[in-house]
mmCIF file of C-alpha atoms in Angstrom:
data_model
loop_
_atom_site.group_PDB
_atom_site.id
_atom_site.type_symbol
_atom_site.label_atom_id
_atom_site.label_comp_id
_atom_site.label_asym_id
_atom_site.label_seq_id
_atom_site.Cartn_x
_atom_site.Cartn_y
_atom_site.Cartn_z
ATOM 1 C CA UNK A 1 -13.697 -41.591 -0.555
ATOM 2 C CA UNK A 2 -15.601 -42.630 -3.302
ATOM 3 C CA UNK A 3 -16.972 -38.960 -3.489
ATOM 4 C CA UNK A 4 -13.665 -37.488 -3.624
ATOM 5 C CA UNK A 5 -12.202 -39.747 -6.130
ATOM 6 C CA UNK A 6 -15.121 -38.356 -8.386
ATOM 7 C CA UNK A 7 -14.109 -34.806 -7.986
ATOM 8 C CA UNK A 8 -10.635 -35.557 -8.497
ATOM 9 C CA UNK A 9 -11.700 -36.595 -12.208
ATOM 10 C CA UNK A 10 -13.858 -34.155 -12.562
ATOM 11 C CA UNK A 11 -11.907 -31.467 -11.859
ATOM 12 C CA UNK A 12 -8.719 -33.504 -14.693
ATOM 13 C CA UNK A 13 -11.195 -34.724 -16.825
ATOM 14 C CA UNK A 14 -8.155 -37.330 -17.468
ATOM 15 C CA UNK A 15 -8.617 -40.260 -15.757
ATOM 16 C CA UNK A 16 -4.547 -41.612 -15.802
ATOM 17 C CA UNK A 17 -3.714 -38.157 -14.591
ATOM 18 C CA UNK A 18 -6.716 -38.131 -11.989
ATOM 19 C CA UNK A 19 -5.340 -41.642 -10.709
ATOM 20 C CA UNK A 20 -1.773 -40.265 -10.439
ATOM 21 C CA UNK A 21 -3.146 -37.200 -8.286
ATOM 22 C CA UNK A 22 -4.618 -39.551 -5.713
ATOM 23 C CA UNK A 23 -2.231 -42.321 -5.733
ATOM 24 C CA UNK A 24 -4.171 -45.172 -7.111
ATOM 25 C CA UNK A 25 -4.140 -47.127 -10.212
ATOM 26 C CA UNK A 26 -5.759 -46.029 -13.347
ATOM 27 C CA UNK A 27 -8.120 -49.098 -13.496
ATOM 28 C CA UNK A 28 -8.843 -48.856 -10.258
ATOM 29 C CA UNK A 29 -10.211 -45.135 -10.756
ATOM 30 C CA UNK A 30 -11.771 -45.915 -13.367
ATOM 31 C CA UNK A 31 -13.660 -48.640 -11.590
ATOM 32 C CA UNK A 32 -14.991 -46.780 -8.661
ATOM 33 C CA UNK A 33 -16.204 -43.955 -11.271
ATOM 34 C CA UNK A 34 -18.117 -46.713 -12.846
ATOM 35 C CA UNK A 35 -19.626 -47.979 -9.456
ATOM 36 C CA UNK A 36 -20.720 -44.719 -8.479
ATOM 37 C CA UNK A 37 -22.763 -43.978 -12.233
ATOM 38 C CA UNK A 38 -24.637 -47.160 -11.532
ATOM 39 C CA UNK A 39 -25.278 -46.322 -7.956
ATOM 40 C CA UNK A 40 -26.422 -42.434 -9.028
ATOM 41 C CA UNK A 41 -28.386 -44.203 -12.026
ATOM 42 C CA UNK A 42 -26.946 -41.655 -14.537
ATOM 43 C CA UNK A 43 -23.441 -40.891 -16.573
ATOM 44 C CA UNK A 44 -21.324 -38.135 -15.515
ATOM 45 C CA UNK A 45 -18.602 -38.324 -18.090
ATOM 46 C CA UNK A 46 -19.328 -38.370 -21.596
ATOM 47 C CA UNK A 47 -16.464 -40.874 -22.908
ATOM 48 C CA UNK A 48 -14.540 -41.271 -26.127
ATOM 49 C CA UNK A 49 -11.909 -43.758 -26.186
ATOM 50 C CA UNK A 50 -9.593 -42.810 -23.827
ATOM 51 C CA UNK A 51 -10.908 -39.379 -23.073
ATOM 52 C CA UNK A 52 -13.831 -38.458 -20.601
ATOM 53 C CA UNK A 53 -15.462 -35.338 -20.425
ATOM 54 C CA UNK A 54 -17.840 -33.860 -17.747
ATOM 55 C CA UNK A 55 -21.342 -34.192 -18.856
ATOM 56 C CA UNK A 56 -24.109 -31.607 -18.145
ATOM 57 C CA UNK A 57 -24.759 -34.323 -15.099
ATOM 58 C CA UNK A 58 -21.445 -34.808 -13.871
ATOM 59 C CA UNK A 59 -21.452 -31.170 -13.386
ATOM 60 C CA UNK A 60 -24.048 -29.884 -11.477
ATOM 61 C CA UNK A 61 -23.191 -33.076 -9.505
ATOM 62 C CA UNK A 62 -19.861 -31.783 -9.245
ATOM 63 C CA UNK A 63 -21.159 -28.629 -7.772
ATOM 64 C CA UNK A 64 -23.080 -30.273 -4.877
ATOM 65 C CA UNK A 65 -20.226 -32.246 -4.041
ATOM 66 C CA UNK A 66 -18.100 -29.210 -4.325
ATOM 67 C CA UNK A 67 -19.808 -27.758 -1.474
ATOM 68 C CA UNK A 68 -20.421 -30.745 0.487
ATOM 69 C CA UNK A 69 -16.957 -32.022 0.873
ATOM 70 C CA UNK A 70 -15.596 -28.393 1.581
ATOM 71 C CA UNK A 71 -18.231 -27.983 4.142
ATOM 72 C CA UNK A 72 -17.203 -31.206 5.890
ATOM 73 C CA UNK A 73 -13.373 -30.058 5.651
ATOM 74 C CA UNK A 74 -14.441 -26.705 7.222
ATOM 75 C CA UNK A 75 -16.359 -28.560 10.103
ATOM 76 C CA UNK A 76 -12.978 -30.572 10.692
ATOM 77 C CA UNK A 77 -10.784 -27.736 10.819
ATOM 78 C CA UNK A 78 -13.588 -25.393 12.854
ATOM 79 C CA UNK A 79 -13.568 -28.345 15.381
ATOM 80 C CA UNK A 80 -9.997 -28.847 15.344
ATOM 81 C CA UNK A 81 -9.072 -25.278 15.614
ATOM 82 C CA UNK A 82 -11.628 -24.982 18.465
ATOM 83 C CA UNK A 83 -10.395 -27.970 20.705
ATOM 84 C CA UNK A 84 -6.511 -26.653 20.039
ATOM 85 C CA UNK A 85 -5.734 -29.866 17.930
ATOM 86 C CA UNK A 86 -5.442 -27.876 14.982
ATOM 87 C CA UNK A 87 -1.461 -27.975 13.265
ATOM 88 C CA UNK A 88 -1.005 -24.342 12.366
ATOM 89 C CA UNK A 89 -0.849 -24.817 8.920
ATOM 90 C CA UNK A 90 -1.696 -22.289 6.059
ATOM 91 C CA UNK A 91 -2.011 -22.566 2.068
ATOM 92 C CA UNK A 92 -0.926 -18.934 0.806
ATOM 93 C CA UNK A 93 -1.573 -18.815 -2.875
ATOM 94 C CA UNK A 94 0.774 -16.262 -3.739
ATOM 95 C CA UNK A 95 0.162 -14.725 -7.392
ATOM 96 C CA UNK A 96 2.387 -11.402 -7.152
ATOM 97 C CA UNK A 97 4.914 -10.178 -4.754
ATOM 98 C CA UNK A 98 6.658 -13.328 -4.774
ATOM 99 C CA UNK A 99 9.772 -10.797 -4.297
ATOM 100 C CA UNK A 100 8.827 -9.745 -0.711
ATOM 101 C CA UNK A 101 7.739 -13.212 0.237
ATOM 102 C CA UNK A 102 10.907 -14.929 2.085
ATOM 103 C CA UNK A 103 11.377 -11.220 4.301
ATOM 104 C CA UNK A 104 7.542 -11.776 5.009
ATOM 105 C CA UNK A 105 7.363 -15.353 6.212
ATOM 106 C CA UNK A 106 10.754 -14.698 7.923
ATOM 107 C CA UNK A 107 9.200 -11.662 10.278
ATOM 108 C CA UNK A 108 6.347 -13.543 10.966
ATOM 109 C CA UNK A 109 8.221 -17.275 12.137
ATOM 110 C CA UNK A 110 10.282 -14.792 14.558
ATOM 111 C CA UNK A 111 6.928 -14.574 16.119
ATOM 112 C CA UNK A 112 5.316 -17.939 15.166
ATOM 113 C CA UNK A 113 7.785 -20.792 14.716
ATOM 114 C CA UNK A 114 5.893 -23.721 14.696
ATOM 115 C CA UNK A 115 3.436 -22.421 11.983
ATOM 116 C CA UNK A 116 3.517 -24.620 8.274
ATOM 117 C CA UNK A 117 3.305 -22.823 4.911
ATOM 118 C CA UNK A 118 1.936 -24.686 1.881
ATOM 119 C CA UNK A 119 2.889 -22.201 -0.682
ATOM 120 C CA UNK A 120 0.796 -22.128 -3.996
ATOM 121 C CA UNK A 121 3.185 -20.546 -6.749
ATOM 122 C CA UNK A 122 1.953 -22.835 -9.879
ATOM 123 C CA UNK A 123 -1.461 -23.589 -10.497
ATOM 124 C CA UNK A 124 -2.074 -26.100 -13.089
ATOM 125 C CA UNK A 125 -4.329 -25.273 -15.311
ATOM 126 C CA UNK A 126 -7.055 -27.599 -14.255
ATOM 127 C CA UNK A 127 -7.588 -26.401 -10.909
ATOM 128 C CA UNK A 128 -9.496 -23.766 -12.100
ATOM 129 C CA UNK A 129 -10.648 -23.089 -7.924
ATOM 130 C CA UNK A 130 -7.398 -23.805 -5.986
ATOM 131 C CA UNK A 131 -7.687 -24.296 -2.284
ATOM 132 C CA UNK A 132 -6.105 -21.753 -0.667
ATOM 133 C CA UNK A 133 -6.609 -20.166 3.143
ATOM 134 C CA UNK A 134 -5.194 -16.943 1.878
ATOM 135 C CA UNK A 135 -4.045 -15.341 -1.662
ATOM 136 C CA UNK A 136 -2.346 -12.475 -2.750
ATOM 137 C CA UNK A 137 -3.117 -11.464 -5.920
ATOM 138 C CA UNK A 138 -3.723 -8.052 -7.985
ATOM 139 C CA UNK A 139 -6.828 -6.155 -8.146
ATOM 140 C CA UNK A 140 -7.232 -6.424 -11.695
ATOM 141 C CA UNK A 141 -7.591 -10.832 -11.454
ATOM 142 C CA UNK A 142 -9.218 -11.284 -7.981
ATOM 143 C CA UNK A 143 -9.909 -15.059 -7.193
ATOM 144 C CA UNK A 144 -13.653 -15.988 -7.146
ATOM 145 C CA UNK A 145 -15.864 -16.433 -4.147
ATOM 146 C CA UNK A 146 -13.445 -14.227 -1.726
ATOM 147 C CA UNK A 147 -13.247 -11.616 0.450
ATOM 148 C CA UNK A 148 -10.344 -8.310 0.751
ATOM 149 C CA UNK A 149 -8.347 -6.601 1.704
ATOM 150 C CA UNK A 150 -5.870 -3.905 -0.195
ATOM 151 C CA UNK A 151 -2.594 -3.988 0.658
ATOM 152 C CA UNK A 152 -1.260 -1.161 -1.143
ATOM 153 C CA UNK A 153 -0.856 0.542 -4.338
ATOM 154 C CA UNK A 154 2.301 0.714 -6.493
ATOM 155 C CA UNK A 155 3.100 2.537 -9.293
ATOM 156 C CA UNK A 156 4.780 0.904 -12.379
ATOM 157 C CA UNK A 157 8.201 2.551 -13.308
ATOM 158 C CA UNK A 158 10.581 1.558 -16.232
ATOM 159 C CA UNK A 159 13.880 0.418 -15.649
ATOM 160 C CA UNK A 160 16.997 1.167 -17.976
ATOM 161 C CA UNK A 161 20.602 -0.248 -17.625
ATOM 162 C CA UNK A 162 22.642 2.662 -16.056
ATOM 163 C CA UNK A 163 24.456 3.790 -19.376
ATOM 164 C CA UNK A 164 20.778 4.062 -21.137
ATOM 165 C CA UNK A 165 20.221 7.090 -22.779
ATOM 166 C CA UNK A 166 16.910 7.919 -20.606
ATOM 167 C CA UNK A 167 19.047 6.479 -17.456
ATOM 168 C CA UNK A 168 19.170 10.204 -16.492
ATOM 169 C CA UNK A 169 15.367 11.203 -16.905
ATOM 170 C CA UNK A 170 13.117 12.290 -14.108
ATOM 171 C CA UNK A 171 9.968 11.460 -15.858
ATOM 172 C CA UNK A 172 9.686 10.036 -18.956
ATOM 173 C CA UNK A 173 6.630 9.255 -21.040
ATOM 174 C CA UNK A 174 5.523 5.712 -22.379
ATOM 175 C CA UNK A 175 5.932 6.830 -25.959
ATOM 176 C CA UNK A 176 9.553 7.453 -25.404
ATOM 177 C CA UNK A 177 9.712 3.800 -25.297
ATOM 178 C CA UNK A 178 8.039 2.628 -28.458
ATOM 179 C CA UNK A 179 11.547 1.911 -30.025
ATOM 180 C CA UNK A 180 13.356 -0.280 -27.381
ATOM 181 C CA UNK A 181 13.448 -3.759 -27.065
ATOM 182 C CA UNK A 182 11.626 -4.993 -23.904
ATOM 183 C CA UNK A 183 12.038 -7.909 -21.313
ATOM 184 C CA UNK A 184 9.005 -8.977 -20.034
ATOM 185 C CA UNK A 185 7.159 -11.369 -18.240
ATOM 186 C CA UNK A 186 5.438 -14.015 -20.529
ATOM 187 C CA UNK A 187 1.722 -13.790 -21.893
ATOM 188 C CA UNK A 188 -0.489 -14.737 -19.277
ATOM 189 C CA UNK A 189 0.803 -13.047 -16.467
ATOM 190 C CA UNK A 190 -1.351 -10.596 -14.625
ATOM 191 C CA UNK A 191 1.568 -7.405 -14.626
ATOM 192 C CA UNK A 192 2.198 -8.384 -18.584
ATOM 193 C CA UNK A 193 -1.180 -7.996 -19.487
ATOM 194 C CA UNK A 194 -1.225 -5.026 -17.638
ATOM 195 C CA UNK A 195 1.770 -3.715 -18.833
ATOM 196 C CA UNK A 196 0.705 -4.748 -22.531
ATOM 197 C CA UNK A 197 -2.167 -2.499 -22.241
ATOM 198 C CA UNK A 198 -0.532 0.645 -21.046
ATOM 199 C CA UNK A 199 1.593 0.440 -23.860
ATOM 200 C CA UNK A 200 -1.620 0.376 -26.517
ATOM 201 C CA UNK A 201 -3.261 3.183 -25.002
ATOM 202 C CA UNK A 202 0.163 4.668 -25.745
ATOM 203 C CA UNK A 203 -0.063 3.799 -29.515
ATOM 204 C CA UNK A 204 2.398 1.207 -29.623
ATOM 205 C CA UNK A 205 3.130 -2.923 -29.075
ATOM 206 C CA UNK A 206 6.010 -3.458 -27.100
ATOM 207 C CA UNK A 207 8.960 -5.323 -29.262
ATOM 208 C CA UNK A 208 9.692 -8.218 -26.819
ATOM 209 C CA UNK A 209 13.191 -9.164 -27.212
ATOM 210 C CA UNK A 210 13.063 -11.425 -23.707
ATOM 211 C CA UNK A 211 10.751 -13.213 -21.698
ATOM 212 C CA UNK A 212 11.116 -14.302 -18.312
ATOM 213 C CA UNK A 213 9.351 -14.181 -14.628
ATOM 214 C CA UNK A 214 12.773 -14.529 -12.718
ATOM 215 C CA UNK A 215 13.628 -11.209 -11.175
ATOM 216 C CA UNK A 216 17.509 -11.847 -11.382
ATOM 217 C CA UNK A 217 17.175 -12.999 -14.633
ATOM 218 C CA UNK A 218 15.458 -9.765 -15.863
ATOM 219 C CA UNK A 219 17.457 -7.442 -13.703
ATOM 220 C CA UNK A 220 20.686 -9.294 -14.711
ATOM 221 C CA UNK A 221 19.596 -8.680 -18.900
ATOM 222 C CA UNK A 222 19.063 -4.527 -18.182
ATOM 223 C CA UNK A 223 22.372 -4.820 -16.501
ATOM 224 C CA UNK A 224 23.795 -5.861 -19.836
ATOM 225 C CA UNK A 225 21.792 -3.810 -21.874
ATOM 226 C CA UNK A 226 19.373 -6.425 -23.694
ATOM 227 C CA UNK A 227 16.316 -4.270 -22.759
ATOM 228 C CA UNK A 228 14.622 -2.131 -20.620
ATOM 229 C CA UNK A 229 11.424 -3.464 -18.687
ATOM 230 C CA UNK A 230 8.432 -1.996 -16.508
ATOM 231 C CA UNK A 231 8.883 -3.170 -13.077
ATOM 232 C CA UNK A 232 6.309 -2.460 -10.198
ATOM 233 C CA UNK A 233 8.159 0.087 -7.605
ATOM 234 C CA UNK A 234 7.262 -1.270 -4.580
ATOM 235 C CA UNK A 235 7.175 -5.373 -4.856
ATOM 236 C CA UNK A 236 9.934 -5.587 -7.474
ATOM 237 C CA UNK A 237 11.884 -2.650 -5.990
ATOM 238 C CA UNK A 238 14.412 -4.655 -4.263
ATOM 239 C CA UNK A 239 15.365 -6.367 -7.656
ATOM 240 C CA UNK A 240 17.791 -3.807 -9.563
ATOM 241 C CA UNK A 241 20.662 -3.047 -8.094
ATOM 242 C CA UNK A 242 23.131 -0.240 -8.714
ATOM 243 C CA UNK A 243 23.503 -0.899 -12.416
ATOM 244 C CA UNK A 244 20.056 -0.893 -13.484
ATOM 245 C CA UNK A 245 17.933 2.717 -13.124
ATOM 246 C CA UNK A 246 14.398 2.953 -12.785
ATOM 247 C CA UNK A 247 12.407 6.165 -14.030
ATOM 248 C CA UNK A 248 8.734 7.238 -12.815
ATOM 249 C CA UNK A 249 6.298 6.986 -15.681
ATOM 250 C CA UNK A 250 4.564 10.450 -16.754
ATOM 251 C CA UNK A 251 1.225 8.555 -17.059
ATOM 252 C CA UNK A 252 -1.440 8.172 -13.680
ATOM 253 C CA UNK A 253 -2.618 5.338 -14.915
ATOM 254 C CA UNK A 254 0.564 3.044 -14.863
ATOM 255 C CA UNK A 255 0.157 1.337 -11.282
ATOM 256 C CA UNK A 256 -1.665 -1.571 -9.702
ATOM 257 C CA UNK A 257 -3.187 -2.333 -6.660
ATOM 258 C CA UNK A 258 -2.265 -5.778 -4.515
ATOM 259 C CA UNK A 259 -4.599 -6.882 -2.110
ATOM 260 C CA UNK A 260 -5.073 -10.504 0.456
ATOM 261 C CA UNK A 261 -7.512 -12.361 -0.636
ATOM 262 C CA UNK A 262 -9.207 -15.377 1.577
ATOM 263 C CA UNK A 263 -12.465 -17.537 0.642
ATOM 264 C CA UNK A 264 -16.175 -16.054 1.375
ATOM 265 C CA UNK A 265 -18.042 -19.412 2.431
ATOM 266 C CA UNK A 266 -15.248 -21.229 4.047
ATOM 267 C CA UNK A 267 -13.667 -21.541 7.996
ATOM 268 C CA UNK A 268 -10.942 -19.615 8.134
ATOM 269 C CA UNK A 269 -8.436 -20.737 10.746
ATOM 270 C CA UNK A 270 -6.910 -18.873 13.948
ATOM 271 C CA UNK A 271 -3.377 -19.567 12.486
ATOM 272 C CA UNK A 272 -4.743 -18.329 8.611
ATOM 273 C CA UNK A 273 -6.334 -14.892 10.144
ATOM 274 C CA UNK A 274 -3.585 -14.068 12.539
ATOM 275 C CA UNK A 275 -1.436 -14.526 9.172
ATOM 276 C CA UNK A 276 -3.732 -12.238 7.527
ATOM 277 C CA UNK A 277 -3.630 -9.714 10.065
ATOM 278 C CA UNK A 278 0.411 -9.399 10.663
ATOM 279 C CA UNK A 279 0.165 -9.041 6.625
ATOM 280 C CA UNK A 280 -1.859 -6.438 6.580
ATOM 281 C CA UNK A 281 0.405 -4.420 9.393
ATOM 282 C CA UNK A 282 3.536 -5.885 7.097
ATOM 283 C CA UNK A 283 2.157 -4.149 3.594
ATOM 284 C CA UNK A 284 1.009 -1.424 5.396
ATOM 285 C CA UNK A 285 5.051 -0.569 7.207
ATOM 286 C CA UNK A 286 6.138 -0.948 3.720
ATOM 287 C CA UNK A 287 4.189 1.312 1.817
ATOM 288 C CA UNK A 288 4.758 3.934 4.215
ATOM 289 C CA UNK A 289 8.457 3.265 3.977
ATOM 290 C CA UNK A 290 8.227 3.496 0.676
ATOM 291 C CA UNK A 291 6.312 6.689 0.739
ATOM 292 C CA UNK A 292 9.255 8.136 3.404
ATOM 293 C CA UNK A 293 12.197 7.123 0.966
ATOM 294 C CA UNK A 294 10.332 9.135 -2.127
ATOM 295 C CA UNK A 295 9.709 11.836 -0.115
ATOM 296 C CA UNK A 296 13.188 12.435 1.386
#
């Protein structure tokens, strides 16, 4: 216990907040932190009034105790899963796609029913190493320490209300674009980033006029004609409707790849890899739906 309420402030580096996460008092907290220094014989926090920050100590403590309490959670789970104790229960960090994500968990409960879904949506910054059992995530911002699988790969088109002037276009370039006002998702984001950087090696900073990471909001502001936006085909493809357009990009390089991520080092249950496998199957039906609609 004493172990984990260490990590817990480590991790914060605030110990109110740190006390809040585990459901104790602050003085409390702060006196089993104190305890465990004069047990260790050495300072892991560096203190300054009310702040604390991890020493050079605390850290490479941190580290061993890191490994050592997710080695003993691993053991649990291996020995629950083994002994069919085990809840079927899985934390799916989910970082794009969020579009496809109800139809995904719905096909798989038709066959599972009784399986739990801890969803992981927004990370706070501190937890710099969320637990997760699975994550999907682009390939340009994998999560540390994991192994892969790719999913598929989507290209990024534009889309246009339906009375734009490009609304008609088969192809269009990115430079045709320099003079519209964009919505986009806000800084941070993996696809704005991405997006962001096609449209310097095209010569030219997108003027935002919108942010947002709500696919009804954005499709819902091209509908009225506050913007135009780059949307990814496949995972966002569902999100127009019939008075929004979108229009292939002439560029190769405007797509991204998605892939299922899951931790290197750690048990991964029954319930997590038979999730991982139907997703795999799932991704793989759409893309080649995808690829049948284009075609036709």
């Amino acid at each position: 216990m004493q172990l984990k309420y260490f990590q817990a402030a480590a991790r914060i580096e605030h110990m109110t907040k740190a006390a809040q996460s585990l459901h104790i008092s602050q003085p409390a907290l702060s006196k089993m932190i104190t305890a465990l220094e004069a047990e260790l014989g050495a300072k892991l926090f560096d203190r300054n009034h009310k702040t604390i920050r991890l020493n050079e100590q605390g850290r490479l403590f941190l580290q061993k105790i890191d490994l050592a309490l997710q080695a003993i959670e691993d053991g649990i789970r291996q020995l629950q899963d083994g002994n069919g104790t085990a809840v079927a229960a899985i934390a799916l960090d989910v970082r794009v796609s969020s579009h496809l994500l109800p139809a995904l968990l719905a096909e798989y409960c038709k066959q599972w029913p009784d399986t739990q879904f801890h969803l992981i949506q927004h990370v706070p910054q501190y937890e710099s190493t969320p637990s997760f059992d699975l994550c999907l995530s682009d390939g340009a911002n994998p999560p540390a320490g994991t192994e892969s699988y790719s999913l598929l790969r989507e290209k990024i088109v534009v889309a246009v209300p339906a009375a734009h002037r490009l609304a008609s276009s088969d192809l269009i370039s990115l430079r045709e674009l320099q003079d519209e006002n964009f919505i986009c998702l806000p800084p941070g984001k993996a696809l704005r980033e991405m997006t962001d950087a096609f449209c310097r090696l095209a010569g030219f900073a997108p003027r935002i006029r919108f942010e947002s990471d709500d696919p009804a909001t954005v499709r819902g502001l091209i509908r009225v004609g506050q913007g135009v936006a780059f949307l990814p085909s496949i995972t966002w493809g569902g999100s127009t409707g019939p008075d929004v357009v979108t229009i292939p990009l002439e560029e190769s390089f405007c797509e991204r790849a998605i892939s299922l991520y899951w931790p290197k080092d750690r048990y991964l249950t029954q319930a997590a890899a038979q999730f991982r496998d139907f997703a795999i199957s799932y991704f793989a039906a759409l893309a080649d739906s995808y690829a049948y609609s284009s075609d036709k």
